[in-house]
Coordinates of C-alpha atoms and ligand atoms in Angstrom, one line a residue:
M1 CA 25.1 16.8 -4.1
A2 CA 26.6 14.3 -6.4
E3 CA 24.2 12.1 -7.6
I4 CA 24.1 8.9 -5.6
T5 CA 25.3 7.2 -8.8
E6 CA 28.6 8.6 -8.6
T7 CA 29.0 8.1 -4.9
S8 CA 32.0 6.1 -3.7
E9 CA 29.0 3.8 -1.9
W10 CA 27.5 3.2 -5.0
L11 CA 30.4 2.4 -7.1
S12 CA 31.4 0.1 -4.7
L13 CA 28.3 -1.6 -4.7
E14 CA 28.7 -2.0 -8.4
E15 CA 31.7 -3.6 -7.7
H16 CA 30.5 -5.8 -5.4
F17 CA 27.5 -7.0 -7.7
K18 CA 29.8 -8.2 -10.1
K19 CA 31.5 -10.4 -7.5
I20 CA 28.2 -11.9 -5.8
K21 CA 25.8 -11.7 -8.9
N22 CA 25.8 -15.5 -9.5
I23 CA 26.0 -16.5 -6.3
H24 CA 23.2 -19.2 -5.1
M25 CA 21.1 -18.3 -1.7
K26 CA 21.4 -22.3 -1.2
D27 CA 25.4 -22.4 -1.0
L28 CA 24.9 -18.9 1.6
F29 CA 23.0 -20.7 3.8
E30 CA 24.8 -23.9 3.4
N31 CA 28.1 -21.7 4.1
D32 CA 26.4 -20.2 7.2
I33 CA 24.3 -22.1 9.9
Q34 CA 23.5 -18.8 11.3
R35 CA 22.3 -17.2 8.2
F36 CA 18.7 -16.3 9.8
E37 CA 20.3 -15.4 12.9
N38 CA 22.8 -12.8 11.2
N39 CA 19.5 -11.6 9.0
H40 CA 16.6 -11.5 10.4
I41 CA 15.0 -8.3 12.7
L42 CA 12.2 -8.7 15.5
F43 CA 10.2 -6.1 16.9
D44 CA 8.0 -7.1 19.2
D45 CA 6.3 -10.1 17.4
F46 CA 6.6 -8.6 14.1
L47 CA 9.5 -10.6 12.4
F48 CA 10.9 -9.7 9.2
D49 CA 12.9 -12.8 8.2
Y50 CA 15.0 -10.7 5.4
S51 CA 17.9 -13.9 5.4
K52 CA 16.6 -15.1 1.7
N53 CA 18.0 -12.8 -0.3
R54 CA 21.0 -12.3 -2.6
I55 CA 22.7 -10.7 -0.2
T56 CA 26.1 -11.1 2.1
E57 CA 27.1 -9.5 5.1
E58 CA 30.0 -7.5 2.7
T59 CA 26.8 -6.4 0.9
K60 CA 24.4 -5.2 3.9
K61 CA 27.5 -3.5 4.9
L62 CA 27.6 -1.8 1.5
L63 CA 24.1 -0.8 1.6
I64 CA 24.3 0.9 4.7
S65 CA 27.0 2.7 3.3
L66 CA 24.6 3.8 0.9
A67 CA 22.1 5.1 3.1
K68 CA 24.4 6.8 5.1
S69 CA 25.7 8.7 2.2
A70 CA 22.1 9.4 1.3
D71 CA 21.9 11.2 4.6
I72 CA 19.0 8.7 5.8
E73 CA 19.4 9.9 9.0
N74 CA 19.0 13.6 8.9
W75 CA 16.1 13.1 6.5
R76 CA 14.6 10.9 9.0
K77 CA 14.3 14.0 11.4
R78 CA 13.3 16.2 8.8
L79 CA 10.3 14.2 7.6
F80 CA 9.2 13.9 11.8
S81 CA 10.2 17.6 12.2
G82 CA 7.8 18.6 9.9
E83 CA 10.3 20.1 7.6
K84 CA 8.7 21.3 4.1
I85 CA 10.2 18.4 2.3
N86 CA 7.5 17.9 -0.4
F87 CA 9.2 20.8 -2.3
T88 CA 7.2 21.2 -5.1
E89 CA 4.5 21.6 -3.4
N90 CA 5.8 23.1 -0.3
R91 CA 4.5 21.2 1.9
S92 CA 5.8 18.9 5.2
A93 CA 4.8 15.6 4.8
L94 CA 3.6 14.2 8.2
H95 CA 1.2 11.2 8.6
I96 CA 3.2 10.7 11.8
A97 CA 1.6 13.7 13.7
L98 CA -1.8 11.6 12.9
R99 CA -0.7 9.0 15.1
N100 CA 1.8 10.4 17.3
R101 CA 0.3 9.0 20.4
S102 CA 3.1 10.4 22.8
N103 CA 1.1 13.8 21.6
K104 CA 4.6 15.7 21.8
P105 CA 4.3 19.1 19.7
I106 CA 4.8 18.6 15.7
M107 CA 5.5 22.4 14.3
V108 CA 4.3 23.1 11.2
D109 CA 4.6 27.2 10.2
G110 CA 5.3 27.8 13.8
E111 CA 2.3 25.9 15.2
D112 CA 1.8 22.5 17.2
V113 CA -0.7 20.6 15.2
M114 CA -1.2 18.1 17.8
P115 CA -4.1 20.5 19.0
L116 CA -5.8 20.1 15.5
V117 CA -5.3 16.2 15.1
N118 CA -6.8 15.8 18.5
D119 CA -9.7 17.7 17.9
E120 CA -10.0 15.9 14.6
L121 CA -9.9 12.5 16.8
S122 CA -12.5 13.8 19.2
K123 CA -15.1 14.7 16.1
I124 CA -14.5 11.1 15.1
R125 CA -15.0 9.6 18.0
K126 CA -17.9 11.2 18.9
L127 CA -19.7 10.6 15.1
S128 CA -18.5 7.0 15.2
E129 CA -20.1 6.1 18.9
D130 CA -23.3 8.1 17.6
I131 CA -23.4 5.9 14.8
R132 CA -22.7 2.7 16.5
S133 CA -25.1 3.4 19.4
G134 CA -27.5 4.5 16.8
S135 CA -28.1 7.9 18.2
W136 CA -27.4 9.0 15.1
K137 CA -30.9 8.6 13.5
G138 CA -31.9 9.3 9.7
F139 CA -34.2 11.5 8.2
S140 CA -37.1 8.9 9.0
G141 CA -36.0 7.9 13.0
K142 CA -34.1 4.9 11.9
K143 CA -30.4 4.2 13.1
I144 CA -27.5 3.8 10.2
T145 CA -26.8 0.5 9.0
S146 CA -24.7 1.1 5.7
I147 CA -21.6 3.5 5.6
V148 CA -20.7 4.2 1.7
N149 CA -17.3 6.0 1.5
I150 CA -17.2 8.0 -1.8
G151 CA -13.6 8.4 -2.6
I152 CA -10.7 7.1 -4.7
G153 CA -7.3 6.6 -4.6
G154 CA -5.8 7.4 -1.2
S155 CA -9.6 8.4 0.1
D156 CA -10.4 5.0 -0.9
L157 CA -8.1 2.3 -0.9
G158 CA -6.7 2.8 2.8
P159 CA -10.0 2.6 4.3
S160 CA -11.5 0.2 2.3
M161 CA -8.1 -2.2 2.9
V162 CA -8.3 -1.8 6.5
C163 CA -12.0 -2.0 6.8
E164 CA -11.7 -5.4 4.9
A165 CA -8.1 -6.5 6.9
L166 CA -10.3 -5.8 10.2
K167 CA -13.4 -7.2 9.7
P168 CA -13.4 -9.6 12.4
F169 CA -13.6 -6.4 14.8
G170 CA -16.3 -4.6 12.9
S171 CA -19.5 -4.1 14.0
K172 CA -22.2 -6.5 13.0
G173 CA -24.8 -4.2 12.4
I174 CA -22.9 -1.3 10.3
T175 CA -21.8 -2.7 6.7
P176 CA -19.2 -0.2 4.9
Y177 CA -18.8 0.0 1.2
F178 CA -16.6 1.7 -0.9
V179 CA -17.4 3.6 -4.0
S180 CA -14.5 4.7 -6.1
N181 CA -14.7 4.2 -10.1
V182 CA -16.8 6.8 -11.9
D183 CA -18.1 4.0 -13.7
A184 CA -21.8 3.4 -13.0
A185 CA -22.0 0.1 -11.9
D186 CA -20.0 1.0 -8.9
L187 CA -22.2 3.3 -7.2
S188 CA -25.1 1.6 -8.6
Q189 CA -24.4 -2.0 -7.3
V190 CA -24.1 -0.8 -3.8
L191 CA -27.1 1.8 -4.3
E192 CA -28.9 -1.4 -5.1
V193 CA -28.2 -2.9 -1.7
C194 CA -28.8 0.5 0.4
D195 CA -32.1 2.0 2.1
P196 CA -31.8 5.8 1.6
E197 CA -33.6 5.8 5.5
T198 CA -30.4 4.1 6.8
T199 CA -27.5 4.8 4.8
L200 CA -24.8 7.5 6.0
F201 CA -22.7 8.6 2.7
I202 CA -19.2 9.9 3.5
V203 CA -17.5 11.9 0.8
A204 CA -13.8 11.4 0.9
S205 CA -11.7 14.1 -1.2
K206 CA -9.1 16.4 0.1
T207 CA -9.4 18.5 -2.9
F208 CA -13.3 17.8 -3.4
T209 CA -12.9 18.2 -7.5
T210 CA -12.0 14.8 -7.9
Q211 CA -14.0 14.1 -10.9
E212 CA -14.8 10.5 -10.2
T213 CA -16.0 11.6 -6.9
M214 CA -18.0 14.5 -7.2
T215 CA -19.8 12.5 -10.2
N216 CA -20.5 10.0 -7.6
A217 CA -21.7 12.1 -4.9
F218 CA -23.8 14.2 -6.6
S219 CA -25.1 10.5 -8.1
A220 CA -25.8 9.7 -4.6
R221 CA -27.6 13.2 -3.3
D222 CA -29.7 12.6 -6.3
W223 CA -30.5 9.2 -5.3
F224 CA -31.4 9.9 -1.8
L225 CA -33.2 13.0 -2.1
N226 CA -35.6 11.4 -4.7
T227 CA -36.9 9.2 -1.4
A228 CA -36.2 12.1 1.1
I229 CA -37.2 14.7 -0.8
K230 CA -36.1 17.5 1.7
K231 CA -32.6 19.3 1.1
E232 CA -32.6 19.5 5.2
F233 CA -32.5 15.6 5.5
I234 CA -28.9 15.8 4.0
K235 CA -27.6 16.5 7.3
N236 CA -28.6 13.1 8.4
H237 CA -27.1 11.2 5.3
F238 CA -23.8 13.2 4.2
V239 CA -20.6 14.0 6.4
A240 CA -17.3 15.0 4.3
I241 CA -14.0 14.8 4.8
S242 CA -11.6 17.7 2.9
S243 CA -9.8 20.5 2.7
N244 CA -11.6 22.6 0.5
L245 CA -14.0 23.4 2.8
D246 CA -16.1 25.9 0.5
E247 CA -16.5 23.0 -2.0
V248 CA -18.0 21.1 0.7
I249 CA -20.5 23.6 1.9
K250 CA -21.5 24.3 -1.6
F251 CA -22.3 20.8 -2.3
G252 CA -24.5 21.0 0.4
I253 CA -22.9 19.5 3.5
H254 CA -23.8 20.8 6.9
S255 CA -20.6 22.8 8.5
E256 CA -21.1 20.4 11.4
N257 CA -20.8 17.3 9.4
I258 CA -17.4 18.4 7.6
F259 CA -13.8 16.5 9.0
V260 CA -11.0 18.5 8.0
L261 CA -8.1 17.1 6.2
W262 CA -4.5 19.3 6.3
D263 CA -2.2 20.1 3.2
W264 CA 0.7 18.1 5.4
V265 CA -1.2 15.0 4.8
G266 CA -0.5 13.2 1.5
G267 CA -3.8 11.6 -0.1
R268 CA -1.9 8.1 0.0
Y269 CA -1.0 8.6 3.4
S270 CA -4.2 9.7 4.8
L271 CA -6.1 6.5 6.5
W272 CA -4.8 8.0 9.9
S273 CA -6.6 10.8 9.5
S274 CA -10.6 11.6 9.0
I275 CA -10.0 9.7 6.0
G276 CA -10.5 6.9 8.4
L277 CA -13.3 7.7 9.4
S278 CA -15.4 4.9 8.0
I279 CA -12.7 2.7 9.9
A280 CA -13.5 4.1 12.8
I281 CA -17.4 4.2 12.5
F282 CA -16.6 0.0 11.5
I283 CA -13.9 -1.2 14.0
G284 CA -14.9 1.3 16.7
M285 CA -12.8 4.4 18.1
E286 CA -10.7 2.4 20.3
N287 CA -9.5 -0.3 17.6
F288 CA -9.0 2.9 15.2
E289 CA -6.6 4.0 18.0
E290 CA -4.9 1.1 18.3
L291 CA -4.5 1.2 14.5
L292 CA -2.7 4.6 15.2
A293 CA -0.5 2.9 17.9
G294 CA 0.4 0.6 15.8
G295 CA 1.5 3.0 13.0
H296 CA 3.2 5.4 15.9
D297 CA 4.9 2.0 17.2
A298 CA 6.6 1.7 13.9
D299 CA 7.7 5.2 13.7
N300 CA 9.5 5.0 16.9
H301 CA 11.0 1.7 15.7
F302 CA 12.0 3.7 12.1
I303 CA 13.5 7.0 14.0
S304 CA 15.6 5.0 16.7
A305 CA 16.6 1.4 15.5
P306 CA 20.2 1.7 14.4
L307 CA 20.0 1.0 10.2
E308 CA 21.2 -2.6 10.3
K309 CA 18.4 -3.3 12.9
N310 CA 15.6 -1.0 11.2
I311 CA 13.3 -3.1 9.1
P312 CA 12.2 0.2 6.8
I313 CA 15.6 0.7 6.0
M314 CA 16.7 -2.9 5.5
M315 CA 13.3 -3.7 3.4
A316 CA 14.2 -0.5 1.4
L317 CA 17.7 -1.2 0.8
I318 CA 17.4 -4.5 -0.1
G319 CA 14.8 -3.1 -2.8
V320 CA 17.4 -0.7 -4.1
W321 CA 19.5 -3.3 -4.5
Y322 CA 17.4 -5.6 -7.0
I323 CA 16.1 -2.6 -8.7
N324 CA 19.1 -0.8 -9.1
F325 CA 22.0 -3.3 -9.1
F326 CA 19.9 -6.8 -10.2
D327 CA 17.5 -4.8 -12.8
F328 CA 14.7 -6.5 -11.0
S329 CA 11.9 -3.9 -11.7
T330 CA 8.8 -5.1 -10.1
L331 CA 8.3 -6.2 -6.4
A332 CA 5.8 -8.6 -5.3
V333 CA 3.4 -8.4 -2.1
L334 CA 1.9 -11.8 -1.3
P335 CA 0.2 -11.7 1.9
Y336 CA -1.1 -15.0 3.2
D337 CA -4.5 -14.1 4.9
Q338 CA -7.6 -13.3 2.6
C339 CA -8.5 -10.2 5.1
L340 CA -5.6 -8.8 3.5
A341 CA -6.2 -9.7 0.0
K342 CA -6.8 -5.6 -0.7
L343 CA -3.1 -4.8 0.4
P344 CA -0.9 -5.0 -2.8
A345 CA -3.8 -2.7 -4.4
Y346 CA -3.2 -0.1 -1.5
L347 CA 0.8 -0.6 -1.5
Q348 CA 0.4 -0.4 -5.2
Q349 CA -0.8 3.5 -4.6
A350 CA 1.6 3.6 -1.6
D351 CA 4.9 3.0 -3.5
M352 CA 4.2 3.7 -7.0
E353 CA 2.5 7.3 -6.7
S354 CA 4.8 8.1 -4.2
N355 CA 8.6 6.9 -5.9
G356 CA 7.1 6.6 -9.7
K357 CA 8.9 9.7 -10.7
F358 CA 11.9 10.5 -13.2
I359 CA 13.1 14.0 -11.9
G360 CA 15.0 14.2 -9.1
R361 CA 15.0 17.0 -5.8
N362 CA 17.6 18.6 -8.2
N363 CA 15.0 18.9 -11.1
E364 CA 17.0 17.0 -13.3
K365 CA 16.3 13.6 -14.9
V366 CA 17.2 10.9 -12.3
C367 CA 20.6 8.7 -13.7
Q368 CA 19.0 5.7 -12.1
Q369 CA 15.8 3.3 -11.9
T370 CA 13.1 4.3 -9.2
G371 CA 10.1 2.8 -7.7
P372 CA 9.4 -0.4 -8.5
I373 CA 6.0 -1.6 -10.2
L374 CA 4.3 -3.5 -7.2
W375 CA 1.8 -6.1 -7.2
G376 CA 0.3 -9.0 -5.7
E377 CA -2.4 -11.6 -4.8
A378 CA -3.2 -13.0 -1.5
G379 CA -1.8 -16.7 -0.9
T380 CA -2.9 -19.4 -1.6
N381 CA -4.6 -18.0 -4.4
G382 CA -1.6 -16.3 -6.6
Q383 CA 0.3 -19.6 -6.2
H384 CA -3.1 -20.7 -8.8
A385 CA -2.1 -18.0 -10.6
F386 CA 1.3 -16.4 -11.4
Y387 CA 3.8 -18.8 -9.3
Q388 CA 4.7 -20.4 -12.5
L389 CA 6.4 -17.5 -13.6
L390 CA 7.9 -16.9 -10.1
H391 CA 9.2 -20.0 -9.8
Q392 CA 10.2 -20.8 -13.7
G393 CA 9.8 -17.4 -15.3
T394 CA 12.7 -15.8 -17.0
Q395 CA 12.0 -12.5 -14.8
I396 CA 12.8 -12.7 -11.3
V397 CA 10.4 -10.9 -9.0
P398 CA 11.7 -10.1 -5.6
S399 CA 8.4 -11.3 -3.2
D400 CA 7.1 -10.3 0.0
F401 CA 5.5 -12.9 1.9
I402 CA 3.6 -11.8 4.6
M403 CA 1.2 -13.9 7.2
P404 CA -0.3 -13.4 10.5
I405 CA 0.7 -16.5 12.8
N406 CA -3.0 -17.1 14.0
S407 CA -5.8 -16.4 12.2
N408 CA -8.7 -14.3 12.9
Y409 CA -10.9 -17.3 11.8
K410 CA -10.8 -20.8 12.5
L411 CA -12.4 -24.2 10.6
G412 CA -11.3 -27.3 10.5
N413 CA -9.9 -30.0 13.1
D414 CA -6.1 -31.2 13.7
K415 CA -6.3 -33.2 10.6
N416 CA -7.6 -30.7 8.1
N417 CA -6.6 -27.3 9.4
H418 CA -7.4 -25.0 7.4
H419 CA -4.7 -22.5 8.8
N420 CA -2.0 -25.0 9.0
I421 CA -2.4 -25.6 5.2
L422 CA -2.1 -22.2 5.0
Q423 CA 1.2 -21.6 7.0
S424 CA 3.1 -24.9 5.0
N425 CA 2.2 -23.1 1.9
F426 CA 3.5 -19.6 3.0
I427 CA 6.9 -21.8 4.2
A428 CA 7.2 -24.2 1.5
Q429 CA 6.9 -21.4 -1.3
T430 CA 9.7 -19.1 0.1
Q431 CA 11.7 -22.0 0.7
S432 CA 11.4 -23.4 -3.2
L433 CA 11.9 -20.4 -4.7
M434 CA 14.8 -20.0 -2.9
T435 CA 16.5 -23.9 -3.1
G436 CA 15.2 -24.5 -6.3
K437 CA 15.7 -28.1 -7.6
S438 CA 18.4 -29.3 -9.6
M439 CA 18.4 -31.5 -13.1
L440 CA 20.0 -34.4 -10.6
A441 CA 17.0 -34.0 -8.0
V442 CA 14.5 -33.8 -10.7
E443 CA 16.2 -37.0 -12.5
N444 CA 16.2 -39.0 -9.3
E445 CA 12.7 -38.2 -8.4
M446 CA 11.7 -39.4 -12.2
K447 CA 14.1 -42.2 -12.0
N448 CA 11.5 -45.2 -12.4
E449 CA 9.5 -43.0 -15.1
I450 CA 12.5 -42.9 -17.1
N451 CA 13.8 -46.4 -16.7
K452 CA 9.9 -47.2 -18.0
N453 CA 10.0 -44.9 -20.4
P454 CA 13.5 -43.0 -21.5
D455 CA 11.8 -40.4 -23.5
L456 CA 10.6 -38.8 -20.4
K457 CA 14.3 -37.7 -19.7
G458 CA 13.6 -34.9 -21.9
L459 CA 10.9 -33.5 -19.4
V460 CA 14.1 -33.5 -16.8
S461 CA 14.6 -30.0 -17.7
H462 CA 11.1 -28.8 -17.8
R463 CA 10.7 -29.8 -14.4
T464 CA 14.0 -27.8 -12.7
F465 CA 13.8 -25.3 -10.8
E466 CA 16.7 -22.8 -10.6
G467 CA 15.5 -21.4 -7.3
N468 CA 18.0 -18.4 -6.3
R469 CA 14.3 -16.5 -6.1
P470 CA 14.6 -14.0 -3.3
T471 CA 11.7 -13.5 -0.7
N472 CA 11.3 -11.5 2.3
S473 CA 9.1 -13.2 4.8
I474 CA 6.9 -10.9 7.5
L475 CA 5.5 -12.8 10.2
F476 CA 3.4 -11.5 13.2
K477 CA 1.3 -13.1 16.3
S478 CA -2.5 -12.3 14.7
L479 CA -4.0 -9.5 12.3
S480 CA -5.3 -6.8 15.2
P481 CA -5.7 -3.0 14.5
K482 CA -2.1 -2.7 16.4
S483 CA -0.3 -4.7 14.0
L484 CA -1.9 -3.7 10.8
G485 CA -0.8 -0.4 11.5
R486 CA 2.3 -1.3 12.4
L487 CA 2.7 -3.3 9.1
I488 CA 1.5 -0.2 7.0
A489 CA 3.7 2.2 8.5
M490 CA 6.9 0.2 7.8
Y491 CA 6.1 0.1 4.2
E492 CA 5.3 4.0 4.3
H493 CA 8.9 4.3 6.0
K494 CA 10.3 2.1 3.5
I495 CA 9.0 4.1 0.7
F496 CA 10.0 7.2 2.2
T497 CA 13.7 5.5 2.4
Q498 CA 13.9 4.5 -0.8
G499 CA 12.9 8.1 -2.6
V500 CA 15.7 9.7 -0.1
I501 CA 18.2 7.3 -1.8
W502 CA 16.8 8.1 -5.6
N503 CA 17.0 11.9 -4.4
I504 CA 13.3 12.3 -5.3
N505 CA 9.9 13.6 -4.0
S506 CA 7.8 10.7 -2.6
F507 CA 5.2 13.0 -1.6
D508 CA 3.8 14.7 -4.9
Q509 CA 2.2 13.4 -8.1
W510 CA 2.4 15.3 -10.7
G511 CA 1.9 12.7 -13.0
V512 CA -1.6 12.0 -12.4
E513 CA -2.7 15.1 -13.4
Y514 CA -1.7 14.8 -17.3
G515 CA -4.4 12.3 -18.1
K516 CA -7.0 14.1 -16.1
Q517 CA -6.2 17.0 -18.7
I518 CA -6.9 15.4 -21.6
A519 CA -10.4 13.9 -20.3
K520 CA -11.5 17.1 -19.9
L521 CA -11.0 17.7 -23.8
V522 CA -12.1 14.2 -24.9
L523 CA -15.2 14.4 -22.7
P524 CA -17.0 16.8 -24.7
Q525 CA -16.2 15.3 -28.0
L526 CA -18.0 12.1 -26.3
E527 CA -20.7 14.3 -25.4
S528 CA -21.4 15.8 -28.5
K529 CA -21.3 12.9 -30.7
Q530 CA -19.3 14.9 -33.2
V531 CA -16.8 13.2 -35.7
T532 CA -13.6 14.7 -34.0
K533 CA -10.3 15.5 -35.9
A534 CA -9.0 17.2 -32.9
F535 CA -6.2 14.5 -31.9
D536 CA -4.0 11.8 -33.5
S537 CA -5.5 9.2 -35.7
S538 CA -5.9 6.8 -33.1
T539 CA -7.7 9.0 -30.5
N540 CA -9.9 10.2 -33.2
N541 CA -11.0 6.9 -34.6
L542 CA -11.5 5.6 -30.9
I543 CA -13.6 8.3 -30.3
N544 CA -15.9 8.2 -33.4
Y545 CA -15.9 4.0 -33.0
I546 CA -17.4 4.9 -29.5
N547 CA -19.6 7.7 -30.8
N548 CA -20.9 5.2 -33.6
N549 CA -21.4 2.4 -31.5
S550 CA -22.9 4.3 -27.9
Ligands
F6P601 O1 -4.7 9.8 -7.9 C1 -4.3 11.3 -7.6 C2 -5.3 11.8 -6.1 O2 -4.6 13.3 -6.5 C3 -4.3 10.9 -5.1 O3 -2.9 11.2 -4.6 C4 -5.5 11.2 -4.2 O4 -5.3 10.0 -3.2 C5 -6.3 11.1 -5.1 O5 -6.3 11.2 -6.2 C6 -8.2 11.7 -4.7 O6 -7.7 12.6 -4.5 P1 -8.7 13.5 -3.3 O7 -8.9 13.0 -1.9 O8 -8.5 15.2 -3.6 O9 -10.1 13.4 -4.0

């Protein structure tokens, strides 16, 4: 298969780019009063407005052709059918099965996985109900009030982000905590506020060998036994989620307290699985199943909507347009809802661990840029941190603005309504980033000041905004388990689509292994405190400096 960059579709886009790269969106809107109507997709209450992008109808046509040249329609089928598209690990990528509310069979190695999925969901439901009802007791007879999820990466970011986002749906009698960093501060600060008699630890690790997670899990077990004394009490306070049952048993977790994860579930796509146990306990199984239903809605949309009316497809193509033709290499995710403050961090793993690749499916180095550097912050906080760069920086940052129209929190009155103020900022930012403000407009604004003090004319350029900074706007009625499920799954499928266009495997993560290997070589040098010469001069001196000052 020819490199995507050698296809006629790609070459046509390169020609098209030369023609339209300097067009200002302001002019596109002025020349087409229907621009919004022609450049948005409404899926139930999920509005995706992509009209504030540097695209024309011709651009869209060429991008859709590019997606077709990458055979995206067949790749979608392969993803959903359970084909082992994660070819470097010979695995399927079947996170869609975890939320397959239709229960239609999905085959892996000739076996329908849905009975396995449903069995696991029943186990999750039972534990959720037992903890929430108080029928599950700690070793001293008290009910569980703290859930401590010990995991990292996909075994942390998803549950942590969802529990934060859906706090209004959470049980008031149960507090979820998330420990991920091997830095003792993370676990220590949680243990300081937990009681061994009323805490359930969830050790979440697909491999059950991840250094940070196992270090934290053993320390948590020591902390617990320091009070409980008897190992038999571990059964009341530790459960595990893993695909490595041997290691779980070795750790000392009771076989009835093990939740399984299959190899066809990637870590960063696993919140829909038993990794979501902390979510189901905190918000309840009905709400967890609503989250799954939202993901399933997005799956149905992705697999069936025509490409030009397909939200993940259009998100992906617009991203390719900026990354590969405009050379805009980052993507800002800006959720205007404080409950979604952890969404950017979650999507960092989802996107950057999926598409931060430089080798293609042909085992050769790719010929184009791949995954964007994804970052972001909740609005309006970001406006007081980095929007200066978004508006007047030399680097243009395509941004996804996301907002539930109705907040789960009510404060203020008609005149001083928090949510109206938040909404006004959301709208104002996307509008001003698009239009900018001309020198003439600034001069008019400053007319009186300049008349009084002509020196101020030098300020005009500083207060000018070029605009033409592209944004997507995503709106939905409210932040609920279902709307959050839809949002997350839309991004998963956007990431998958970009991976298909770049012809890379979005489902492995060999890049995280090398650092871990080196860390295993460095650790003994730090433990021995001996002067080391094993590495380069920087590394040797850093190790020696640490040893001399620890
Ligand atoms: O970051 C590397 C990684 O393997 C992620 O893909 C994964 O989500 C995380 O580490 C944790 O892995 P595990 O669930 O096996 O502990």
